[in-house]
Amino acid sequence: MIKDSRQGASDCFVVVETENPATTRSVGACFAQILMKNDVVALDGDLGAGKTCFVGGVAKALGISGRVTSPTFTLVTEHPIPRSLDTDGEVLLAGESRRDRDQPNALYHFDAYRLPCSKAFSDIGLMEYFTAGGVCFIEWAERIRALLPSRTLFIRLERLVNNSILEDEPCLVDGSIVLPSDDQRRRLTFAGKATRINAFKAALERHNIGVVQDGCS
Amino acid sequence: MYILGIESSCDETAAAVIKDGREIYSNIIASQIDIHKVYGGVVPEIASRHHLDGILPVIYESLSEADITLADLDGIAVTFAPGLVGALLVGVASAKGLALATGLPLYPVHHIAAHIAASFLLDQAPQTPFISLVVSGGHSHIIRVVSMTEYEILGSTRDDAAGEAFDKVARAVGLGYPGGPLIDQASTGGNPRAIRFPETDFGDGNFDYSFSGVKTAALNYLNQMEQYRSRKPELYEKYFNLADFCASFQFAITHALTRQLMEAAAAYPSEDIILAGGVAANRSLRTALEAACMETGRRFICPPPQLCTDNAAMVGALGYQLAIAGVEPATGRLDAIANLPIDIWAKNLKYLS
């Protein structure tokens, strides 16, 4: 791999930990502040890791009022970002704004969970969204890794406690197995170009969200 | 009044002729379910291509089975939102072409509202206002139907739809697609109390659903069982039984759906309860709601399974309701919309003309 010598092009990462879905959404809101038109964001993590929850936090911070639900069924959900007001108070259509030319006009929320291979993703024409002027969040992005552009920002969500590796026997009450509620803590790892990760770290700092680990390769 | 209904929002290409919004003259469905089984769900591009192949034959067949011609029709109703845009477009373009060629009025139908309107095809039609629970692969909504052109969303899912939770868990347990009917089948003889799943409750006055927690608990449990199977087979034998698991998972979903619906409906004690959408075909959900309605002295209405899954008869039924409500027919500008809440659709019906 040829490395770009410019600092802005080298790959960096930052790790944060969240206590519950609400704090995962707050980190999403922070992440929303660094988004630019045509960003592609790859989200990976097990079922129930909090991918949809994170995107919900991003969407709210972008001013999207509709609810963000799992796009597994539809493969892609489109959320237009509301029109912005310019200084004269004149309402401009998304994409028409003079001041916000680099602001995304929509959040496109994908889910590659059901796709058998990356070819299915491109066959359906979903890659057209990557340059449609919005921001693309792709759940289960590892299934379409080969299609992701080099500018992609990567987010991995993991449980801090792995519930599945329980040596104990299940908890029995009155003969029923009682399943525990999911441990809500998550570790979120963000990776991408240094300029973007640094911008995100600055946003985290502004919101007093602590960084567990960071670095550059 | 004869209405031709056209439906292509997901994996069924369907057309139907309905008389006076009540009587089914024909109800033709070309299902793609076998094609999409390979993918564990619908793949939009494949669906669009099959809709394209199927739409005209299905329309012809619906007319011929009803034994009428285009000249006998009084209107056309088509599902234009919400759904997969590529799939919806096939129905919308066909309907627009037909309307243009025949001069018939075209009614823009909302898919969820159509599921609700399916209950008008029963002998005992509901009286508005009523409360409906619409559950399918992509939707879980509690909707108060003030009239067929006025809707109030009382609750909806915050994360996964009920059908989606069924699909994901069925896939994890190796049953395949579609998850709902397969889990229903596998639960036969199982003990619904064998496993207790955590419940999500958002607190007072909120009737939203969340199925993410139940889904995650199910998957965590299955992971644990998988580890037992390889390392402690005696514990796997002791703690895993497919029928019990399926019955308990189904009970958890059914219980949450029933509880929230009945709580939401409590403010409207005299109104009927209508169950609609693909998941309404689930036996345990029907039984639980029937019992809950009987307990509270309400009338419970649920169309038979073939009218719960996607079909065009319900589209024709709603088309009639729109026509008699005086909704202005849509123009050639009508376009498919992927995302459109039912209340927003109803409020904007006049702008579609």
PDB file of C-alpha atoms in Angstrom, chain B residues 113 116-117 119-120 124-132 143-151 268 270-274 299 301 318 321 324-325:
ATOM      1  CA  ALA B 113     -53.605   2.326   5.542  1.00  0.00           C
ATOM      2  CA  ILE B 116     -55.989  -1.451   7.911  1.00  0.00           C
ATOM      3  CA  ALA B 117     -58.627  -1.201   5.154  1.00  0.00           C
ATOM      4  CA  SER B 119     -60.823  -5.279   7.590  1.00  0.00           C
ATOM      5  CA  PHE B 120     -63.554  -3.634   5.471  1.00  0.00           C
ATOM      6  CA  GLN B 124     -68.384  -7.433   9.998  1.00  0.00           C
ATOM      7  CA  ALA B 125     -66.658  -4.224   8.947  1.00  0.00           C
ATOM      8  CA  PRO B 126     -65.232  -2.025  11.720  1.00  0.00           C
ATOM      9  CA  GLN B 127     -66.781   1.316  12.652  1.00  0.00           C
ATOM     10  CA  THR B 128     -64.473   4.328  12.730  1.00  0.00           C
ATOM     11  CA  PRO B 129     -62.975   5.490  14.996  1.00  0.00           C
ATOM     12  CA  PHE B 130     -61.078   2.324  15.951  1.00  0.00           C
ATOM     13  CA  ILE B 131     -57.615   1.264  17.116  1.00  0.00           C
ATOM     14  CA  SER B 132     -55.393  -0.788  14.859  1.00  0.00           C
ATOM     15  CA  ILE B 143     -52.661   3.646  14.954  1.00  0.00           C
ATOM     16  CA  ARG B 144     -55.952   5.229  15.925  1.00  0.00           C
ATOM     17  CA  VAL B 145     -58.079   5.432  12.818  1.00  0.00           C
ATOM     18  CA  VAL B 146     -60.335   8.473  13.223  1.00  0.00           C
ATOM     19  CA  SER B 147     -61.600   8.017   9.679  1.00  0.00           C
ATOM     20  CA  MET B 148     -60.040   6.392   6.640  1.00  0.00           C
ATOM     21  CA  THR B 149     -58.510   9.788   5.820  1.00  0.00           C
ATOM     22  CA  GLU B 150     -57.422  10.727   9.347  1.00  0.00           C
ATOM     23  CA  TYR B 151     -54.942   8.769  11.443  1.00  0.00           C
ATOM     24  CA  TYR B 268     -60.710   4.719  23.950  1.00  0.00           C
ATOM     25  CA  SER B 270     -65.506   1.603  23.327  1.00  0.00           C
ATOM     26  CA  GLU B 271     -63.495   1.374  20.135  1.00  0.00           C
ATOM     27  CA  ASP B 272     -62.882  -1.824  18.149  1.00  0.00           C
ATOM     28  CA  ILE B 273     -59.418  -3.340  17.889  1.00  0.00           C
ATOM     29  CA  ILE B 274     -58.191  -4.244  14.405  1.00  0.00           C
ATOM     30  CA  ARG B 299     -64.790  -6.262  19.478  1.00  0.00           C
ATOM     31  CA  ILE B 301     -61.385  -7.863  14.134  1.00  0.00           C
ATOM     32  CA  LEU B 318     -58.973   1.702   0.566  1.00  0.00           C
ATOM     33  CA  GLN B 321     -62.884   4.671   0.945  1.00  0.00           C
ATOM     34  CA  ILE B 324     -66.338   8.176  -1.165  1.00  0.00           C
ATOM     35  CA  ALA B 325     -64.467  10.534   1.173  1.00  0.00           C
TER      36      ALA B 325
END
